[in-house]
Structures are given as C-alpha cells and as structure tokens.
Short mmCIF file of C-alpha atoms in Angstrom, two decimals:
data_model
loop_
_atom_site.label_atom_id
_atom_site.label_comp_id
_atom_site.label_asym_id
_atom_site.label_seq_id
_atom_site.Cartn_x
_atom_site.Cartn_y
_atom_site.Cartn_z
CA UNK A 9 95.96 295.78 170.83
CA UNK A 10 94.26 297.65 173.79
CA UNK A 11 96.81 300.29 175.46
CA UNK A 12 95.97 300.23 179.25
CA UNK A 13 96.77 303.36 181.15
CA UNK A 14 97.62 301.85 184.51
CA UNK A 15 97.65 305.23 187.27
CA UNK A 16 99.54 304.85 190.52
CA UNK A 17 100.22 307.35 193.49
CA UNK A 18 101.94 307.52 197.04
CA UNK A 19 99.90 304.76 198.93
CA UNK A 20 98.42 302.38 196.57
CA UNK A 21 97.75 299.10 197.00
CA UNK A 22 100.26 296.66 195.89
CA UNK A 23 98.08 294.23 194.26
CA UNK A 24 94.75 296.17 193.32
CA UNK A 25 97.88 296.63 190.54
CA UNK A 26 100.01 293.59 190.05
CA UNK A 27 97.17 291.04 190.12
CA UNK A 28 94.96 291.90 187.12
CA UNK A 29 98.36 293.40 185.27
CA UNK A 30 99.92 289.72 185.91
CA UNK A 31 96.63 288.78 184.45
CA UNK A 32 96.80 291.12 181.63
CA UNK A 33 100.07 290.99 181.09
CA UNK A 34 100.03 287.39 180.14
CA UNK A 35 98.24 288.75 177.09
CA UNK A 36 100.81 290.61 175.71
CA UNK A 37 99.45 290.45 171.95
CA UNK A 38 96.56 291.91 173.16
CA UNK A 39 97.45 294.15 175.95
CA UNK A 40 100.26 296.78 176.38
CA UNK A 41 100.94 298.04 180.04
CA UNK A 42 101.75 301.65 180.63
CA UNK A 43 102.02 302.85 184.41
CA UNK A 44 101.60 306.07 184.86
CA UNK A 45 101.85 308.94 187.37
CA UNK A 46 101.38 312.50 188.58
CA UNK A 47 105.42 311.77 188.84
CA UNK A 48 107.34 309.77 186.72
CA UNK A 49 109.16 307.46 188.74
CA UNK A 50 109.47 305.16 192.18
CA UNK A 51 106.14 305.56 193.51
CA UNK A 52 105.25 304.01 197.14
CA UNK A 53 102.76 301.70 197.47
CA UNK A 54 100.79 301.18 200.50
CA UNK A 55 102.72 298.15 202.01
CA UNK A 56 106.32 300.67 200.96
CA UNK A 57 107.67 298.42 198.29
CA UNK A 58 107.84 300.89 194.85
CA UNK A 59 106.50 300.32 191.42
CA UNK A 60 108.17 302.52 188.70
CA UNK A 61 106.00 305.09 186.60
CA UNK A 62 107.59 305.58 183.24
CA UNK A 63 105.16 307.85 182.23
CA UNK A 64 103.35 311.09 183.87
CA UNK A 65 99.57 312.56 183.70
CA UNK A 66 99.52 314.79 180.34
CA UNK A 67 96.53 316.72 178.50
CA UNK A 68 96.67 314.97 175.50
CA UNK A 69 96.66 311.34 177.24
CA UNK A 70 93.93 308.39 175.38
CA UNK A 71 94.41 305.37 176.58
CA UNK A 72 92.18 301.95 175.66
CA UNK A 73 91.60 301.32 179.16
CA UNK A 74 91.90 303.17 182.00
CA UNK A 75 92.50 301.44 185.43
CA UNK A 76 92.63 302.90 188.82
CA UNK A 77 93.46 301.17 191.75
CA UNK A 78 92.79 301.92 195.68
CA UNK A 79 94.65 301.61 198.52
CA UNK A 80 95.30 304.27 201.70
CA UNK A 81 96.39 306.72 198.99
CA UNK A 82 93.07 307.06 197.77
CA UNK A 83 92.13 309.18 200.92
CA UNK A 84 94.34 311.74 200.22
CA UNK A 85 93.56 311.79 195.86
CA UNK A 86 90.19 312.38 196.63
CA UNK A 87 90.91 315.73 196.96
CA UNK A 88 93.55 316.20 193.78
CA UNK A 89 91.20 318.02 191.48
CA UNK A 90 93.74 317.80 188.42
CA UNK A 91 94.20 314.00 188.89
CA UNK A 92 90.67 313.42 189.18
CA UNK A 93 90.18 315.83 186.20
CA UNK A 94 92.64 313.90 184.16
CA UNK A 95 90.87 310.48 185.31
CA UNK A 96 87.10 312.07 184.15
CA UNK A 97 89.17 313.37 180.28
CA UNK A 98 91.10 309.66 179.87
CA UNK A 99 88.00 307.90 180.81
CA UNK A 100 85.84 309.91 178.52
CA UNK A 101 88.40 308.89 175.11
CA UNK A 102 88.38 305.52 177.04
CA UNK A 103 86.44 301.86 175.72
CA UNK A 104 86.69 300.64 179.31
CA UNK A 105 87.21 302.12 182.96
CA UNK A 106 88.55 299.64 185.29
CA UNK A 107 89.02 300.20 188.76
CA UNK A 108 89.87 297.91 191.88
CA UNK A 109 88.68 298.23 196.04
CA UNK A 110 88.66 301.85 196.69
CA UNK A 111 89.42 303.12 193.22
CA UNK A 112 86.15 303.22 192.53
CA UNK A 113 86.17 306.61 195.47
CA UNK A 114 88.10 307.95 192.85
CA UNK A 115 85.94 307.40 189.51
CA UNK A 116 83.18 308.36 191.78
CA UNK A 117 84.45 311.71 192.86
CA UNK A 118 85.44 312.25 189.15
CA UNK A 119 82.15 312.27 188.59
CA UNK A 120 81.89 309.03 186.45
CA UNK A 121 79.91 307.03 188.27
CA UNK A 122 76.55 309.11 188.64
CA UNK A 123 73.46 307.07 188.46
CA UNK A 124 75.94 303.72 187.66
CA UNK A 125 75.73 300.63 189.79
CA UNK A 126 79.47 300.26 191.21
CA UNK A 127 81.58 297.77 193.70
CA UNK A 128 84.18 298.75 196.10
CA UNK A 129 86.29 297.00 199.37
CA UNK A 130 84.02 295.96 201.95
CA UNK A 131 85.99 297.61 205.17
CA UNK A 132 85.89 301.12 203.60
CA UNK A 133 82.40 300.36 202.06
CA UNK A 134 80.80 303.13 204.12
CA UNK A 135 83.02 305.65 203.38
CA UNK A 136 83.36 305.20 199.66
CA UNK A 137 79.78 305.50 200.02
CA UNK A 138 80.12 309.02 200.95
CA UNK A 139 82.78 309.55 197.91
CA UNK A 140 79.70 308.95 195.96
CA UNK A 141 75.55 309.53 196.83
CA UNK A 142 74.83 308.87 193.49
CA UNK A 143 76.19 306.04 193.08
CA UNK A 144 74.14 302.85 193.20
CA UNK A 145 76.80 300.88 195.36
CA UNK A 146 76.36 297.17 195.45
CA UNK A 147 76.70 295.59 199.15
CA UNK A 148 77.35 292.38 197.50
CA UNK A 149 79.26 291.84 194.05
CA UNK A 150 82.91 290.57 193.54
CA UNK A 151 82.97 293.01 190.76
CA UNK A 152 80.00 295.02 188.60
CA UNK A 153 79.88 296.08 185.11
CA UNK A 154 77.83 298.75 183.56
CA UNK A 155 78.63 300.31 180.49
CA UNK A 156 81.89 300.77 180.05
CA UNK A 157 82.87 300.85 183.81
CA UNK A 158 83.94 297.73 185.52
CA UNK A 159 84.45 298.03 189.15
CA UNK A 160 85.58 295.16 191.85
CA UNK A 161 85.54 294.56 195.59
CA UNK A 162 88.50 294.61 197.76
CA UNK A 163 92.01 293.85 196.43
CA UNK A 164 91.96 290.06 195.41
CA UNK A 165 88.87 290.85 193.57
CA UNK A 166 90.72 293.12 191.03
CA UNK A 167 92.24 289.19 189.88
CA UNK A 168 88.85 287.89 189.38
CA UNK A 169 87.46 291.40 187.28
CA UNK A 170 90.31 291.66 185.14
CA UNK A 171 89.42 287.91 184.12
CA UNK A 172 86.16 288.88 183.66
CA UNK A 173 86.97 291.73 181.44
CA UNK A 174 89.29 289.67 179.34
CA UNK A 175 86.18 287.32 178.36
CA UNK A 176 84.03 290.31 177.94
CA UNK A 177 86.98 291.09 175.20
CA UNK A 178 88.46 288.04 174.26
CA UNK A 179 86.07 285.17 175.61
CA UNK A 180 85.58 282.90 178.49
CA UNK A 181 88.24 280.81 176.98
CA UNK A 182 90.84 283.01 176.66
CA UNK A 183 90.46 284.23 180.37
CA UNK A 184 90.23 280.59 181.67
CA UNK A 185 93.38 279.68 179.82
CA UNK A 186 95.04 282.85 181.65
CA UNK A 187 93.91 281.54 185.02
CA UNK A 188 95.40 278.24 184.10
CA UNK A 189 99.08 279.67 183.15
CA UNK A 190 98.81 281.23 186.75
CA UNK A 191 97.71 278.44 188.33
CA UNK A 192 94.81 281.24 189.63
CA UNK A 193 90.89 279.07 190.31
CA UNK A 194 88.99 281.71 188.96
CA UNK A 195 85.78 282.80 190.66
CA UNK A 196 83.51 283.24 187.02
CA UNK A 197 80.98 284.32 188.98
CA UNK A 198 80.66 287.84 189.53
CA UNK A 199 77.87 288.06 191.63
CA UNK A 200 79.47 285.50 194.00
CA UNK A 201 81.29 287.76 196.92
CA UNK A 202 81.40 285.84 200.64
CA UNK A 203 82.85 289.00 202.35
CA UNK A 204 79.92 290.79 202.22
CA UNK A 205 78.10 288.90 204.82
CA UNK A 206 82.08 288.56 206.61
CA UNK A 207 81.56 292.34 206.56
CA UNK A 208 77.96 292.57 207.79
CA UNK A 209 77.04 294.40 204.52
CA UNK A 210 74.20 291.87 203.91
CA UNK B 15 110.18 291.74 213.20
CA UNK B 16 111.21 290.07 209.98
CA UNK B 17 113.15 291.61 207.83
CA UNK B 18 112.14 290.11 204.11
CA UNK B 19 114.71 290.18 201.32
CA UNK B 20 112.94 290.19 198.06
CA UNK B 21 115.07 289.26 195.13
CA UNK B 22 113.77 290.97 191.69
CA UNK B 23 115.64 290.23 188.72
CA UNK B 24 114.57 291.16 184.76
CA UNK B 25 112.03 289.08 183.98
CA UNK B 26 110.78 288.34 187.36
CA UNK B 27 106.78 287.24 187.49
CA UNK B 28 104.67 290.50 188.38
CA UNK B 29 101.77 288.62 191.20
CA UNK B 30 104.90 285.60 191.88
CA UNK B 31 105.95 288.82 194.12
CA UNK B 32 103.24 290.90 194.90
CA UNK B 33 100.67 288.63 195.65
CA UNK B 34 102.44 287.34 198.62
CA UNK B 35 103.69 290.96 199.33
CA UNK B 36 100.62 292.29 199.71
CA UNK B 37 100.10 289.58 202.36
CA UNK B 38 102.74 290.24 204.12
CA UNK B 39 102.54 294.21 203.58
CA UNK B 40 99.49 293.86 205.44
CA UNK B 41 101.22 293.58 208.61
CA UNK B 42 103.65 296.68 208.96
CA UNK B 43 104.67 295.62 212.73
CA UNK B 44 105.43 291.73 211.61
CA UNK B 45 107.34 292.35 208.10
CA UNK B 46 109.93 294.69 207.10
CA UNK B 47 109.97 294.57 203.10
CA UNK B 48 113.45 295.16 201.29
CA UNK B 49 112.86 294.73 197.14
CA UNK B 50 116.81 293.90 196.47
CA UNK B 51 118.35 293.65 192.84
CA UNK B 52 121.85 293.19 191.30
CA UNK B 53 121.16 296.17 190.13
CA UNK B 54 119.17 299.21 192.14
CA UNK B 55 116.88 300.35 190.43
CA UNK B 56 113.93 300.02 188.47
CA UNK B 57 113.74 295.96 187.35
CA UNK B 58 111.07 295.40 184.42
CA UNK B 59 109.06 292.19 184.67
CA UNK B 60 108.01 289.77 182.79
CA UNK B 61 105.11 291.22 182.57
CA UNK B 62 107.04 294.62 181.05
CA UNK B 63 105.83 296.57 184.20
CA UNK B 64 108.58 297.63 186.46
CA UNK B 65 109.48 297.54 190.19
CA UNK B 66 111.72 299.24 192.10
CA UNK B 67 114.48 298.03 193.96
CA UNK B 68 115.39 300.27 196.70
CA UNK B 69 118.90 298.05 197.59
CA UNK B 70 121.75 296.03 195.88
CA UNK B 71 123.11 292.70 196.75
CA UNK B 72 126.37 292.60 199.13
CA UNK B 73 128.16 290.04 201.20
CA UNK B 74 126.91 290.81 204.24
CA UNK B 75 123.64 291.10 203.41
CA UNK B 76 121.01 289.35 206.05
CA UNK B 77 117.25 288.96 205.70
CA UNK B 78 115.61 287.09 208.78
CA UNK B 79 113.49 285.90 205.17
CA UNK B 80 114.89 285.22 201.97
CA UNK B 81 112.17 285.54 199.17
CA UNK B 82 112.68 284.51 195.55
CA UNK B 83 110.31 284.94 192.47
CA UNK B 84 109.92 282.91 189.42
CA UNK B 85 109.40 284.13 185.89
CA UNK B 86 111.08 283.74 182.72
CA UNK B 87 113.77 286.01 183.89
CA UNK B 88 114.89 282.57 185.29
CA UNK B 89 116.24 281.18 182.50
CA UNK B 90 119.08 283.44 182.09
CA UNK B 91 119.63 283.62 185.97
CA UNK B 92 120.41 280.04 186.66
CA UNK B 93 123.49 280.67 185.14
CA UNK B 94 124.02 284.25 187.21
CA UNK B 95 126.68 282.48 189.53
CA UNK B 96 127.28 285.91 192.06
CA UNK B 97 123.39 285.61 192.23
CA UNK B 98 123.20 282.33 193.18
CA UNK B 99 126.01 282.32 195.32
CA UNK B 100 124.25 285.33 197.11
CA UNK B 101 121.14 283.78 197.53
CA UNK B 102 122.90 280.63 199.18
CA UNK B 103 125.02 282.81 201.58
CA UNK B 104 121.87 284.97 202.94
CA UNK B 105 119.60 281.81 202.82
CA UNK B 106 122.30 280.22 205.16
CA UNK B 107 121.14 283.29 207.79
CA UNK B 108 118.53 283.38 207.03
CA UNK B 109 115.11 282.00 209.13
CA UNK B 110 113.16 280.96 206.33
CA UNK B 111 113.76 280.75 202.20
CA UNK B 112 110.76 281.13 199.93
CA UNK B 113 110.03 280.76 196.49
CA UNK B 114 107.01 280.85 194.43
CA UNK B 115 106.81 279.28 190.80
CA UNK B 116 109.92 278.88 188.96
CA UNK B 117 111.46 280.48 191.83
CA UNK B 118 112.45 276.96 193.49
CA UNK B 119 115.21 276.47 190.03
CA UNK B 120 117.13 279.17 191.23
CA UNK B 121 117.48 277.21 195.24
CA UNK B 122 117.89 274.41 193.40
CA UNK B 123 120.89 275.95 191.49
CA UNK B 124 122.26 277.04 194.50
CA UNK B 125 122.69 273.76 195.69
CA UNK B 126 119.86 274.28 198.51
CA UNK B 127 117.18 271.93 197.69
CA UNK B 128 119.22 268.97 197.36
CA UNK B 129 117.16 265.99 199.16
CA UNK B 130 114.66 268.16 200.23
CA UNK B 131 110.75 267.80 199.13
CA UNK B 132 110.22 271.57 196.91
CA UNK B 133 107.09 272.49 194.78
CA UNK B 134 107.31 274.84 191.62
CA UNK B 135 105.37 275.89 188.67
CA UNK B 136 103.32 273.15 186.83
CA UNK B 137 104.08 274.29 183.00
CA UNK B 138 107.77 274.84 183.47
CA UNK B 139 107.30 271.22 185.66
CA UNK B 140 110.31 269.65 183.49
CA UNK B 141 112.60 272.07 183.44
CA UNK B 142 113.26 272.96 186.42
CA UNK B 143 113.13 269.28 187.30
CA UNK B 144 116.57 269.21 185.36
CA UNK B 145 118.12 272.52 187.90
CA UNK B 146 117.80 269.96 190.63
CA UNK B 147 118.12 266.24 189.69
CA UNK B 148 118.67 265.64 193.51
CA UNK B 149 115.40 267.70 194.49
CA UNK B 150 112.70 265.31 195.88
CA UNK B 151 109.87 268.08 193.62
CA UNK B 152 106.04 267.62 194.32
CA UNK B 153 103.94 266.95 191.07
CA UNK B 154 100.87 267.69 193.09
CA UNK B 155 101.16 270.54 196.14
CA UNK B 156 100.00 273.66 196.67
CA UNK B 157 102.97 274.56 198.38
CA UNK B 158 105.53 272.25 200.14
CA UNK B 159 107.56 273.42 203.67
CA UNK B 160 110.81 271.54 204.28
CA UNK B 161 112.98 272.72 207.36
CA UNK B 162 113.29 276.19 206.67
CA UNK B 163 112.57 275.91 202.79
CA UNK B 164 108.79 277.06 201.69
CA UNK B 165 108.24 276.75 197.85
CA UNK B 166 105.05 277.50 196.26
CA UNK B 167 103.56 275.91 192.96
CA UNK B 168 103.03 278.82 190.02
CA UNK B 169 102.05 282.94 190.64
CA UNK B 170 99.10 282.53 192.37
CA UNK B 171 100.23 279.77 194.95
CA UNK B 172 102.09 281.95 196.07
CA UNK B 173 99.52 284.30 197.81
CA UNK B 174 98.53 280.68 199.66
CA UNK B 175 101.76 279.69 200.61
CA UNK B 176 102.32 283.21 201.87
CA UNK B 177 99.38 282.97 204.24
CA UNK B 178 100.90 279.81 205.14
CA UNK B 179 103.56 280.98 206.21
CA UNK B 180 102.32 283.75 208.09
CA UNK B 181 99.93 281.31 209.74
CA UNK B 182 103.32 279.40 210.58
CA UNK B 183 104.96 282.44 212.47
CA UNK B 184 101.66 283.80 213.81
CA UNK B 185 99.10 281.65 213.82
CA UNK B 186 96.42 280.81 211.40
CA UNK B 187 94.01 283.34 212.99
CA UNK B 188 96.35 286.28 211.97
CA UNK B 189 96.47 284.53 208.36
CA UNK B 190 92.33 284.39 207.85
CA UNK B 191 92.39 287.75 209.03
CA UNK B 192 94.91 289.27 206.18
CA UNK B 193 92.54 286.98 203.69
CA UNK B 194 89.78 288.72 205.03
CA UNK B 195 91.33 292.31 204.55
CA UNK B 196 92.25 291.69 201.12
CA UNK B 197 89.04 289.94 200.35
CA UNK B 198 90.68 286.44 199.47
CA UNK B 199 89.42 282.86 199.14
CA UNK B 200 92.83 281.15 201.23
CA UNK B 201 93.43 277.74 199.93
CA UNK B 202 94.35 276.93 203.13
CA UNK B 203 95.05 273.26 202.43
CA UNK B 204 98.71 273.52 201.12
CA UNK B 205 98.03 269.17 199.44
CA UNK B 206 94.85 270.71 197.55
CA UNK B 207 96.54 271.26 193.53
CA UNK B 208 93.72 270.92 190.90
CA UNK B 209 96.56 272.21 188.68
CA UNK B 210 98.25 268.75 188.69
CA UNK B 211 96.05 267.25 186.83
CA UNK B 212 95.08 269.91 184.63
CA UNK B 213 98.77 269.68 183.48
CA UNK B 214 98.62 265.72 182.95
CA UNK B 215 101.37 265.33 186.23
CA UNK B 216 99.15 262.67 187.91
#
C-alpha cells in the first residue's frame, strides 16, 4: 500500500488533483489518498469549487508519494518558505515526487529539482522557467521522469503521468485496465505532447 | 451567465465531476459553479477524497444547468426519492441537464429520460439499463444530446461532452481553446466510443 500525500492550497487547479486521484483512486488496494493542507479544511480551487483537506502540514509528515499540483495558487506559494520547506522534508522520506502543470514551480523552488530534467504547462512555461535555472526543463514532454521525480505538462497531462506511474509500480497492465474502467484512451507515450508546437515551444 | 448546479452525493465519481468542471471553470465570465448536496458540507467520493459543498438542496432552487455525477454512490441514491424529486423539479427550469457515467440512472429515475436517446457508463451498461426500461440508451456514443438532456458515457467522457457542450452555447472555437489551456486531446466527435467494443456492446 503506497500512502499518497496529496497537498492543496487557495487556487489550485481542479483537476491537476481529481484526474490522476480518480486514476489512483481506482486502486484502492494499492493506493490510500490523504489531502492535505497548510489548513485543514474547504480549500478553493482555482475555478472556486472546494476540495476538503482532512489533514494539515506537520513536522513529522512521511508520506509514499508526494504530489503537488499547480494552478494560479502556485504564484503566490512560491514564496511560502515553510510550505516549500515541508514539500523539500516529505519529498526527501518520499519513494516518488509527483507533481502536475505548474507544480513543478513549486518542487523547483524547493530546491528538488536542481540539475533534474522536469515538465511543466506550456502557457506558464517561461515563467516556471524562472522558478527554476537549474532545472533542465523539457519544451516538449507530456510528462518526464527522473529518479524519483515525475513531473507532467499542463493539467490533462497529470491523467496521462499518473498512468504512467502506476505501470512504473504496478505494470502497463494494471494502468491500461485503469484507463479502461474510466473509459480514459491513454496517451502511453510520454514523449508524445502536441501543445508544445500549439505553444510555439518547439 | 450560467449558473451550474452540481449535485455531489457520497460516493459520487471524483474526474465524473471535475473533469468537466475544470472545463467549465475555465471560463469565470460564462459559468457560475454551485457544488450542491443534501447535505452541506464536505461529501467523500468514491474515490474516498472529499469535496465540498458550499449549498443544500431546496424547493426553489434554480440552476440555468443542472449537472449530475455518476459513481457508486448511485446505487443507494436511486432510491433517495427527495433527491430525485429535486433533481426533476430544477431540471424542469432548468436550460440544460447533464450527466456523466452512471449519472444518466439517476434522470432516468426521475422519470426524465423516458423516450429520449441517453448514453452512460459502459461497465455498469446493464444496470442502469433496468433504472430506465423506457430510455432509448446508446451502446456506442461518446456522449448523446437530446432536447435539453446531455449524457456522457463513463468519467472521462465527460470532459468531451463538457466541451461539447460548451461548443454548443459558445461555439466550438471557445471549446478548442479551453482544450488547449488545459492541454487536452478533445474527442470532439461525440459517435467516436472505442469503449463499446472493448466492453463486448457491439
């Protein structure tokens, strides 16, 4: 069983969340959910609708897998050094890092992502870019793994990464039989991202 | 503006909601969202996360859109009779009534499907066949609009039929471009269902 620590704030994006814990969550032998946040609680998502945090940020967290979303929020919790210092301490106790569109501005200013090859949304590519100079930011990926950090592109991509990190744990099978129970035609290929040309990135 | 009612109920599918909420979410001067419950409060999904529903259900309630979930939370709420007398009175208002995945049992309860062509989620296919003996239901559709009735096949359709019906109100330029933003592939082609087969229902 792999606890996932999902984090939330004020202005996340509704389904950088819901669409790899849908995916997730169809697993629940092998996954248990856990949103969390700096408060405990109704927290506003970027397009107003409210998920619920049941848990807050403590010292002592470990969690299996950490995953961070993005979303307009992000903007502002780039500059929240204790959430950012409780990201770097879970992810450290961490097997896997997960993060979705501009999560990854997070992870990155957490310091985590120094010298790493890393994907983020395509609209805000230039400015996560600045989150991180170390960062070896990929122009063109629908989501990038290395080590035990697996980053995606923009929003829908989060769907196609947490797939991808269920095979990388459980098989190819077992993620196409979750993309089956959500009727969800899974892009398998990771390297396989349209919007970056869309975007002028390429 | 539309005001959207969404309907969350315990056990409600996770991405049946916020995958089409995110599409709508993405256009704050179009859609008004309203997460509505029996019960205010935080809801837990099927998925064991939980939303949070900001408003209860009343008589007078009126959503210019009526939205409805699936999930195995469906089960139990097919015999809910308050609920699905609700849902019939504010769909009677209402502009247009949607449902993703199992969603289209709980119209179909309410006596609102009756003769009318509905889609709804391919491994539940039977079942809810028996909610609505008079429904003309789609083996094969992406998503299916009937008068003022738009009913998606399982989760993930629903981000498609969404976009369809955004397209619908405003135009399928303003649809590609909430795809774009959110860095999604639209199935734009609401007959295309590989799932039909995969589940042996032609």
């Amino acid at each position: 069983m792999h606890r996932i620590g999902v984090l939330i704030f004020p202005g996340f994006e509704l389904l950088d969340v819901f669409g790899p814990m849908e995916m997730f969550g169809l697993l629940p032998d092998k996954y248990e959910l856990c949103m969390v946040a700096e408060t405990p609680g109704p927290v506003a998502s970027n397009q107003r609708l409210s998920a619920y945090a049941e848990h807050g940020l403590h010292d002592d967290d470990t969690y299996d897998i950490l995953f961070v979303p993005g979303g307009a929020g992000t903007r502002k919790e780039i500059g929240n050094r204790p959430l950012l210092r409780w990201i770097a301490e879970v992810s450290a106790q961490a097997e896997y890092t997960l993060s979705v569109c501009t999560g990854s501005a997070l992870l990155a200013r957490a310091g985590l992502l120094d010298g790493r090859k890393a994907a983020t949304n395509k609209s805000a590519f230039s400015w996560v870019e600045e989150q991180g100079p170390k960062v070896k930011w990929q122009r063109q990926a629908r989501w990038v793994e290395d080590g035990p950090f697996i980053t995606s592109s923009g929003v829908t991509a989060g769907m196609d990464m947490a797939l991808g990190a269920i095979a990388l744990m459980h098989g190819q099978d077992t993620a196409r039989d979750v993309a089956r129970w959500c009727e969800y035609t899974w892009q398998e290929d990771k390297t396989n991202d349209p919007f970056a040309r869309m975007y002028g990135l390429v």
